[in-house]
Short mmCIF file of C-alpha atoms in Angstrom, two decimals:
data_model
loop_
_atom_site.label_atom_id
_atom_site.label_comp_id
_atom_site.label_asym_id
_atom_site.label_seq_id
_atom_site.Cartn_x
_atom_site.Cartn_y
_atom_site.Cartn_z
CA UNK I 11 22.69 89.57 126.55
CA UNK I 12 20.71 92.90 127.16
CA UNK I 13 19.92 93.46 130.25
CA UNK I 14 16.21 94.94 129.68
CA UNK I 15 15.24 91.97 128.20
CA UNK I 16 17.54 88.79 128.01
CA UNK I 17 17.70 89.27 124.19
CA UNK I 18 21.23 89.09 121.69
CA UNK I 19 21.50 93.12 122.69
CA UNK I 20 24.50 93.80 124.43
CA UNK I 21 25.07 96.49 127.20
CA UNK I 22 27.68 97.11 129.29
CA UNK I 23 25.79 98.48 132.33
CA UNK I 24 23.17 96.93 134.97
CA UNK I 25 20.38 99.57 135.86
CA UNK I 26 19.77 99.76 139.44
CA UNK I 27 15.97 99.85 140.97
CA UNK I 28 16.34 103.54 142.64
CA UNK I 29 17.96 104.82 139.19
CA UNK I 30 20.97 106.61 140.95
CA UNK I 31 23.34 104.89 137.96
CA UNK I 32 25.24 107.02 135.95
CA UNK I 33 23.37 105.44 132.55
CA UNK I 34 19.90 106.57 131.86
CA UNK I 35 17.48 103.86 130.37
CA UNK I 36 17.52 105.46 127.19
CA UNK I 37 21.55 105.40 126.86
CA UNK I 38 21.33 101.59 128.22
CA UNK I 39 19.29 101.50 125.19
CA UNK I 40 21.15 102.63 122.62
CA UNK I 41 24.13 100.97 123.61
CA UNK I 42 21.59 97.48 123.64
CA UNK I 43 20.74 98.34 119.70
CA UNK I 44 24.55 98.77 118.99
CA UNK I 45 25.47 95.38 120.33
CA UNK I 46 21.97 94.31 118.26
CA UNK I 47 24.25 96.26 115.17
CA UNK I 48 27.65 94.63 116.18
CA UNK I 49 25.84 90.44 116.23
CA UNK I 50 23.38 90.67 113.25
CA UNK I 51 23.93 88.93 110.08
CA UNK I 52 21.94 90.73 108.41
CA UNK I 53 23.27 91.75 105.00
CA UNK I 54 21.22 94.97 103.80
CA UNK I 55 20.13 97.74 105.42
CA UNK I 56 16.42 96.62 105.62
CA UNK I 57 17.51 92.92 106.98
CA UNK I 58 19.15 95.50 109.52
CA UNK I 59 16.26 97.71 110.38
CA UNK I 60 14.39 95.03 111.30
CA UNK I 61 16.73 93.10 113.55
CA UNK I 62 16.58 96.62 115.55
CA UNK I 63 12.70 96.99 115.41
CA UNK I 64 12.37 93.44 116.93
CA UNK I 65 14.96 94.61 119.41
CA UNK I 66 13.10 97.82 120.15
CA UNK I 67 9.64 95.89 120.40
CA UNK I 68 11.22 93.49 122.52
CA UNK I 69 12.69 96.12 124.86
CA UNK I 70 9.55 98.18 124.99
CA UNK I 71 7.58 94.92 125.94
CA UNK I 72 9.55 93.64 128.80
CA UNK I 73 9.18 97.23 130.20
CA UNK I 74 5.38 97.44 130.11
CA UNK I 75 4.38 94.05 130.48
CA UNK I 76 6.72 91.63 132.21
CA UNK I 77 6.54 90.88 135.69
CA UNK I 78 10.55 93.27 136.43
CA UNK I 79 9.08 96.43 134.21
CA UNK I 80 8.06 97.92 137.65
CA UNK I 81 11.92 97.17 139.13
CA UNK I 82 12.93 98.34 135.67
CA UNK I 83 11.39 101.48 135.66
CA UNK I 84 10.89 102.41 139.13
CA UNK I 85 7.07 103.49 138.74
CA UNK I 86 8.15 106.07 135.75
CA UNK I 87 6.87 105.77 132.26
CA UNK I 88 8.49 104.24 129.05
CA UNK I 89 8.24 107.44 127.30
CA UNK I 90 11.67 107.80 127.45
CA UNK I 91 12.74 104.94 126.35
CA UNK I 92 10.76 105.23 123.22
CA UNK I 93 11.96 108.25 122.74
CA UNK I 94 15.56 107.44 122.98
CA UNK I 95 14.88 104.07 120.64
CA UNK I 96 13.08 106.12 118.17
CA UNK I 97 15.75 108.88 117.43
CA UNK I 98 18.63 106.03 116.77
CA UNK I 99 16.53 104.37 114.21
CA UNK I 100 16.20 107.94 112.68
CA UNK I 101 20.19 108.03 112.90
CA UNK I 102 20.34 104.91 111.51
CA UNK I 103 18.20 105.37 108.33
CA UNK I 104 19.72 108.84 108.20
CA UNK I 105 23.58 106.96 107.67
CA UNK I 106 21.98 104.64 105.16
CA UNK I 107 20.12 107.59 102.73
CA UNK I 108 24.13 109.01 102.97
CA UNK I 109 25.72 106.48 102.42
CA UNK I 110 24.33 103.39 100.08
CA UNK I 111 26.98 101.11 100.95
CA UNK I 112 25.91 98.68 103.18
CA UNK I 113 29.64 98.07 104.96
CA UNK I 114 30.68 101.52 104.85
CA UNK I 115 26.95 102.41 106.24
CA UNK I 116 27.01 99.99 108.79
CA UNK I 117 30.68 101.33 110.02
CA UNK I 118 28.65 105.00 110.00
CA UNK I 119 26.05 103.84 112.19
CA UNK I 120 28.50 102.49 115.26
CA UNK I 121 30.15 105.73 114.90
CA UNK I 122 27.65 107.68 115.28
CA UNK I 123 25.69 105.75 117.81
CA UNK I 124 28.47 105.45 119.80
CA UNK I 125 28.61 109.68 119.05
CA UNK I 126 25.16 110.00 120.06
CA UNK I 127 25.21 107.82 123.59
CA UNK I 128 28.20 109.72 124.90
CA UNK I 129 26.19 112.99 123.86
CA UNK I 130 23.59 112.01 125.46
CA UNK I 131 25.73 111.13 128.81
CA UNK I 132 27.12 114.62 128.98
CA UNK I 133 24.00 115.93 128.58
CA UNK I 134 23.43 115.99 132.40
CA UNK I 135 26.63 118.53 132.99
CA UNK I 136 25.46 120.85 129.59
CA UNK I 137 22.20 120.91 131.16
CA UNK I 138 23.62 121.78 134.64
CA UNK I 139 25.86 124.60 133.26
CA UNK I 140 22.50 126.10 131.77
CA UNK I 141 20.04 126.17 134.41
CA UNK I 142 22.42 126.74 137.55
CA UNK I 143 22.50 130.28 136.45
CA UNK I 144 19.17 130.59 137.06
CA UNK I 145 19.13 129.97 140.56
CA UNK I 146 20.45 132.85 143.81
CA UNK I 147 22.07 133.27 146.71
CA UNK I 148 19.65 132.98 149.26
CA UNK I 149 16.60 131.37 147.01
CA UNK I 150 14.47 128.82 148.43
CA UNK I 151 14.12 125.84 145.20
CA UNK I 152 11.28 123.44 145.31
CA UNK I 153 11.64 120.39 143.89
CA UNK I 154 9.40 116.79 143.44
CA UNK I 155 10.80 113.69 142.85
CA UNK I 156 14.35 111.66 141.86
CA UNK I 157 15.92 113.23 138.88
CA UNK I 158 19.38 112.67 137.94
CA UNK I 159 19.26 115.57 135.44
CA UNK I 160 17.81 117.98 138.51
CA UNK I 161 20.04 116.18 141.09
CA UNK I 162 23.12 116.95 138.67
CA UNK I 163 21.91 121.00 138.54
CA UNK I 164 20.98 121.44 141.56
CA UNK I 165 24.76 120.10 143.25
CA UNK I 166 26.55 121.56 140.67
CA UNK I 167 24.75 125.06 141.78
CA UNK I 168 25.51 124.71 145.09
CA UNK I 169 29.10 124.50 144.12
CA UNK I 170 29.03 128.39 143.68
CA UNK I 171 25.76 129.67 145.60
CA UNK I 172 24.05 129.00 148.75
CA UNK I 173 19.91 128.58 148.90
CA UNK I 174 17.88 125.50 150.31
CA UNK I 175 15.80 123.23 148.91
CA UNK I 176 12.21 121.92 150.14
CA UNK I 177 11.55 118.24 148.32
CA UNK I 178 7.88 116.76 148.09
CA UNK I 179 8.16 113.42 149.36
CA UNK I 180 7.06 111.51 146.10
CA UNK I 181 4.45 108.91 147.14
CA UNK I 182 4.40 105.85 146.61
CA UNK I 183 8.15 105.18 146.47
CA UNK I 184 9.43 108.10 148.34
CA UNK I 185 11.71 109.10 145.50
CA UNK I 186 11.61 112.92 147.37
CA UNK I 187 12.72 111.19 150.35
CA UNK I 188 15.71 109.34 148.76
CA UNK I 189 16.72 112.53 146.79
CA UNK I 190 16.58 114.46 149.94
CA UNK I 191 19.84 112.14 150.98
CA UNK I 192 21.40 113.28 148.16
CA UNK I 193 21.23 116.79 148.61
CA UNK I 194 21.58 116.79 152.39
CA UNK I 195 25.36 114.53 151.75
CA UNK I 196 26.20 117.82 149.06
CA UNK I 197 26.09 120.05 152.17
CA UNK I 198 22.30 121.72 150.52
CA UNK I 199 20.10 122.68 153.51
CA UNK I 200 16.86 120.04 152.49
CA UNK I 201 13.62 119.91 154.00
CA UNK I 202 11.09 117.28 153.35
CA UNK I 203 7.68 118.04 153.39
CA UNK I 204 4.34 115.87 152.59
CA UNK I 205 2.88 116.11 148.71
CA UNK I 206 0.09 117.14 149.81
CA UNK I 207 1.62 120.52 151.20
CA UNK I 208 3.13 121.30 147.60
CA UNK I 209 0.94 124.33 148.15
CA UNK I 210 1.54 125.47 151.24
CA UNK I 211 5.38 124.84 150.40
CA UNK I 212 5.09 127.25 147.37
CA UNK I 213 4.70 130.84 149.37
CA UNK I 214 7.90 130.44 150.87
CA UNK I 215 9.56 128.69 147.54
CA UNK I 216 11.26 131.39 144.76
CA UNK I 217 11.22 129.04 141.82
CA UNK I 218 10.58 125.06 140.95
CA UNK I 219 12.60 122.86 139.19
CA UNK I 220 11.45 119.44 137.96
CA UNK I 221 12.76 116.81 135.89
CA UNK I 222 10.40 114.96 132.76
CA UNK I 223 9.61 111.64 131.90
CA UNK I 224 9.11 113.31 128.62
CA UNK I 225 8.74 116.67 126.84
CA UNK I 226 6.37 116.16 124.26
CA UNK I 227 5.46 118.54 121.26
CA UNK I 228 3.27 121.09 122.29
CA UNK I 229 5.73 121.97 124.79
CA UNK I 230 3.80 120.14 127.95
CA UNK I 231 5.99 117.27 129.81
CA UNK I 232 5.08 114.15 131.50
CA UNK I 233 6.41 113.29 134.67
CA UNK I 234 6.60 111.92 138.30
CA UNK I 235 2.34 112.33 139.59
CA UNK I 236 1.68 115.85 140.91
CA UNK I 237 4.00 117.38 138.58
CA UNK I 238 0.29 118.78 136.78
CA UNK I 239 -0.90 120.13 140.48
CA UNK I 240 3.04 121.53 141.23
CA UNK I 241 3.04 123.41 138.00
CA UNK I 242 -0.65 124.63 138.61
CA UNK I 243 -0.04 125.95 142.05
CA UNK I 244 3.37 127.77 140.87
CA UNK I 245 1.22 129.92 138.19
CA UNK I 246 -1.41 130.72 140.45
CA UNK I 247 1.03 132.07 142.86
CA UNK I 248 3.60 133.98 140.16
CA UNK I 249 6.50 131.51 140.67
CA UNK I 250 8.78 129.91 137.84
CA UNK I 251 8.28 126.75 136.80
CA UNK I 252 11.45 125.39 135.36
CA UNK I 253 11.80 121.47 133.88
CA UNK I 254 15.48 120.07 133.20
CA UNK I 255 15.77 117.46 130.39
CA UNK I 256 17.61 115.89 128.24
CA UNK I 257 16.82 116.11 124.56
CA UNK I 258 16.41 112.69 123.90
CA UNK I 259 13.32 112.81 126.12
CA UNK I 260 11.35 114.63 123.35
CA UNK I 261 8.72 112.66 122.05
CA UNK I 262 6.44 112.58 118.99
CA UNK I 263 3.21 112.68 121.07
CA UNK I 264 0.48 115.42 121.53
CA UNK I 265 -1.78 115.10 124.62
CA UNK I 266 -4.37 117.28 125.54
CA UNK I 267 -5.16 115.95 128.25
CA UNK I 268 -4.37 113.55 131.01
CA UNK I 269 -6.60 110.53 129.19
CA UNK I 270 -4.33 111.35 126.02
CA UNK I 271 -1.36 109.44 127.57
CA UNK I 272 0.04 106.36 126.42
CA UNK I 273 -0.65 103.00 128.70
CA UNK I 274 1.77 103.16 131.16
CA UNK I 275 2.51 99.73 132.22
CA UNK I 276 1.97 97.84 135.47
CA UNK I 277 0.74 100.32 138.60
CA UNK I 278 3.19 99.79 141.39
CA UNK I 279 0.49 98.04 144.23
CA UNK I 280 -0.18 100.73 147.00
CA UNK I 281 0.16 100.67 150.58
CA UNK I 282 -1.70 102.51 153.08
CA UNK I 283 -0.54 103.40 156.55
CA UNK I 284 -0.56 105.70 159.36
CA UNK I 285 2.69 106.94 159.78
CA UNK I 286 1.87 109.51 162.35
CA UNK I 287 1.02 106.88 164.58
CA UNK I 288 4.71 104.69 163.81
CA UNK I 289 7.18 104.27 166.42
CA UNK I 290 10.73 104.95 163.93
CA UNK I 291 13.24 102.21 165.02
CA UNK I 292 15.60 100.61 163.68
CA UNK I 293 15.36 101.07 160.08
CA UNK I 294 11.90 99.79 160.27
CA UNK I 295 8.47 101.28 159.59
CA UNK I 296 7.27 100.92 162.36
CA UNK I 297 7.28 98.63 165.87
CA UNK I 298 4.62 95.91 166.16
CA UNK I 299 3.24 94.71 169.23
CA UNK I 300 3.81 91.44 167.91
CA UNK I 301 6.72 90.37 165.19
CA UNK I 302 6.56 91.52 161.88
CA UNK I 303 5.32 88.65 159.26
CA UNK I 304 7.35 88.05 156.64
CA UNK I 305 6.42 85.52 153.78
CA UNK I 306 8.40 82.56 152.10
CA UNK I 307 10.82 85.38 150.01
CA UNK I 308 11.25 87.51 153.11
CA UNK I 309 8.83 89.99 152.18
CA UNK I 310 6.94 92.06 154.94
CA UNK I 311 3.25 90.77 155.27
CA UNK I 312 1.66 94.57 154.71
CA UNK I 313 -0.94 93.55 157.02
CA UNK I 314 1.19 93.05 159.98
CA UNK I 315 3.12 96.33 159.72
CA UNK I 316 1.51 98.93 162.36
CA UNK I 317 -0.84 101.31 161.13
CA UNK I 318 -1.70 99.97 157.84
CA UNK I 319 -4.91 100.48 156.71
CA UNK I 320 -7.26 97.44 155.35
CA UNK I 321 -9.47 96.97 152.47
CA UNK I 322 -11.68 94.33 152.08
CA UNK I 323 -11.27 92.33 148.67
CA UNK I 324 -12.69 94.22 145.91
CA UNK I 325 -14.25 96.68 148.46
CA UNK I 326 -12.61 99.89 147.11
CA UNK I 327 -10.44 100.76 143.81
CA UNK I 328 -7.27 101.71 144.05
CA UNK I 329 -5.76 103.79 141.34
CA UNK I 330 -1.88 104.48 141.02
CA UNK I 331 -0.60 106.35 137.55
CA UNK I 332 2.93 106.91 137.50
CA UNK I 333 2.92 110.20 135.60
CA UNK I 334 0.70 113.04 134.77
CA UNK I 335 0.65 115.80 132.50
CA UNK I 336 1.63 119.22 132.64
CA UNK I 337 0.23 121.18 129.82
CA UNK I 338 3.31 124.55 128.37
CA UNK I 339 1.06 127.21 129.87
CA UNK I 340 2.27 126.27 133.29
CA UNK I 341 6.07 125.89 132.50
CA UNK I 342 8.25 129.15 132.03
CA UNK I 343 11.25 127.35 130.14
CA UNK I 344 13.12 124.46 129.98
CA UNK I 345 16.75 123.79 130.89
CA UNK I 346 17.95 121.37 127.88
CA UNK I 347 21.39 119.92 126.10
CA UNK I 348 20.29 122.08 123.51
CA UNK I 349 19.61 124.97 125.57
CA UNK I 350 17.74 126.96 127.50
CA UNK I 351 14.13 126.99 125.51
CA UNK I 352 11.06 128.18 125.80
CA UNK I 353 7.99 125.13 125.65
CA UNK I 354 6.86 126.78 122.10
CA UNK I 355 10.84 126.22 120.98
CA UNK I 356 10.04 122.24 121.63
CA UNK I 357 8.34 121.24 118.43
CA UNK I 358 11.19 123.23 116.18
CA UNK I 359 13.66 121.60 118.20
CA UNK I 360 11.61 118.25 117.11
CA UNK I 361 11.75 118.99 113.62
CA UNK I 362 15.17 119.57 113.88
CA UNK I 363 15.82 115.86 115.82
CA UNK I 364 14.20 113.99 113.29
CA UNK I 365 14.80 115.10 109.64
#
């Protein structure tokens, strides 16, 4: 059973909800549409087709509308995951237009898919062997959100250099935070600072490096929220703005602007509290003058944590996007399996991916 959404897809990995596994979505994916392969009985290449496009649609619904697609994801988009889905079924009709026989076709298709996920899994160390170079003794790298891809660089550069790195936190889920442990185990000199201090962080930062949700064809990316600001307040103060990504995050879409992206799924309910005024112990957020609540599943009641801030119902709107936009102007290249490329290279590099 797949383990995005219960269907005949077969995958031999769990995802876990911080995304520190070794399988991206995308991969789990692909490997889901090659047990879809494996089970059908489908006996011609279009009976085929659309046993995957039913597993695709199925996929892509449980992760924007079903009640684990904010576990699933982690409060990132499903861009990815289109993309990934998207450029199999072009392998897939690619085998078939080569080779009209349906068994030998079929036999073509697990090859290659089974080619194209272990590509895609060493795409992280091609990627890493790319962009390290680009970083110094002695730099200062500033970074936003959990990205395996960046994670991946950014250790594997340490290996031979020494700089620091300054993380922005990453409301609401603290991915900054969590990816600060990572860096801070690898022996990386890490300092956490508060989003809202991405430009105040910049003067003393030599370069950025982001990951991307997506890198779509006019050469822009989608990612983690305040990526768009990051990039803007790196160009207005003459520092590089680099984005590491896999190549099976390039997607078919052209935004011009932040109301040109796709729905995004379920917003991730938000939280408000004043931290400055928590007492840290224990592991918890803070210490109540009375217990903690909890409800029936062992929750925490957010009302009875210290500091939290209340709304009445339907007082005020709350608003909670995942991702934003970052148009090419504000990128200076991006660190890719295919490459180092500049955003213009991105819709060649397209082309290339889907003929």
């Amino acid at each position: 059973r797949c383990h995005l959404t219960g269907s005949t897809a077969a995958s031999p990995t769990s995802i876990d909800p911080e995304h520190r596994t070794a399988v991206a979505l995308p991969v789990a994916a692909i490997k889901s549409l090659l047990g879809v392969i494996q089970r059908s009985k489908a006996t011609t290449m279009m009976g085929l087709q659309e046993d995957l496009r039913g597993a695709t649609e199925e996929m892509m619904t449980f992760a924007t509308e079903s009640p684990g697609s904010l576990q699933l994801l982690g409060g990132r988009s499903h861009i990815a995951l289109a993309s990934g889905c998207e450029l199999f079924m072009k392998y897939v009709t690619r085998a078939f237009l080569e080779l009209p026989d349906f068994a030998a076709c079929i036999a073509q298709v697990l090859e290659r898919g089974e080619r194209f996920a272990g590509i895609s899994l060493a795409a992280r160390d091609r990627i890493a062997e790319v962009g390290q170079a680009f970083i110094q003794d002695g730099q200062t790298v500033l970074t936003h959100g959990w990205s395996r891809v960046v994670s991946n660089l950014l250790v594997k550069a340490a290996e031979h250099r020494h700089f620091s790195i300054v993380v922005l936190e990453g409301r609401p889920d603290a991915a900054g935070a969590k990816a600060a442990k990572v860096y801070a185990d690898a022996g990386i000199p890490t300092t956490v600072v508060l989003d809202s201090a991405m430009a105040c962080a910049m003067e003393s930062a030599d370069l950025v490096i982001v990951g991307a949700e997506g890198v779509v064809e006019n050469g822009g990316i989608v990612n983690k929220m305040g990526t768009y600001g990051l990039g803007i307040a790196a160009r207005e103060l003459g520092k590089p703005f680099y984005v590491a990504a896999e190549s099976y995050k390039f997607a078919r879409l052209y935004p011009l602007n932040q109301s040109d992206l796709p729905p995004m799924g379920p917003a991730a309910k938000l939280n408000f509290v004043d931290t400055a005024s928590w007492e840290m112990t224990g592991g918890l957020v803070g210490k109540a003058k009375a217990p903690v609540n909890t409800d029936k599943d062992g929750k925490v009641d957010a009302s009875s944590v210290p500091g939290v801030v209340q709304f009445k119902p339907n007082q005020i709107k709350v608003k909670n996007p995942p991702c934003d936009y970052t148009p090419a102007k504000y990128i200076t290249l991006l660190f890719t399996d295919l490459g180092v490329l500049t955003p213009s290279a991105v819709s060649d590099e397209l082309i290339r991916l889907y003929q």
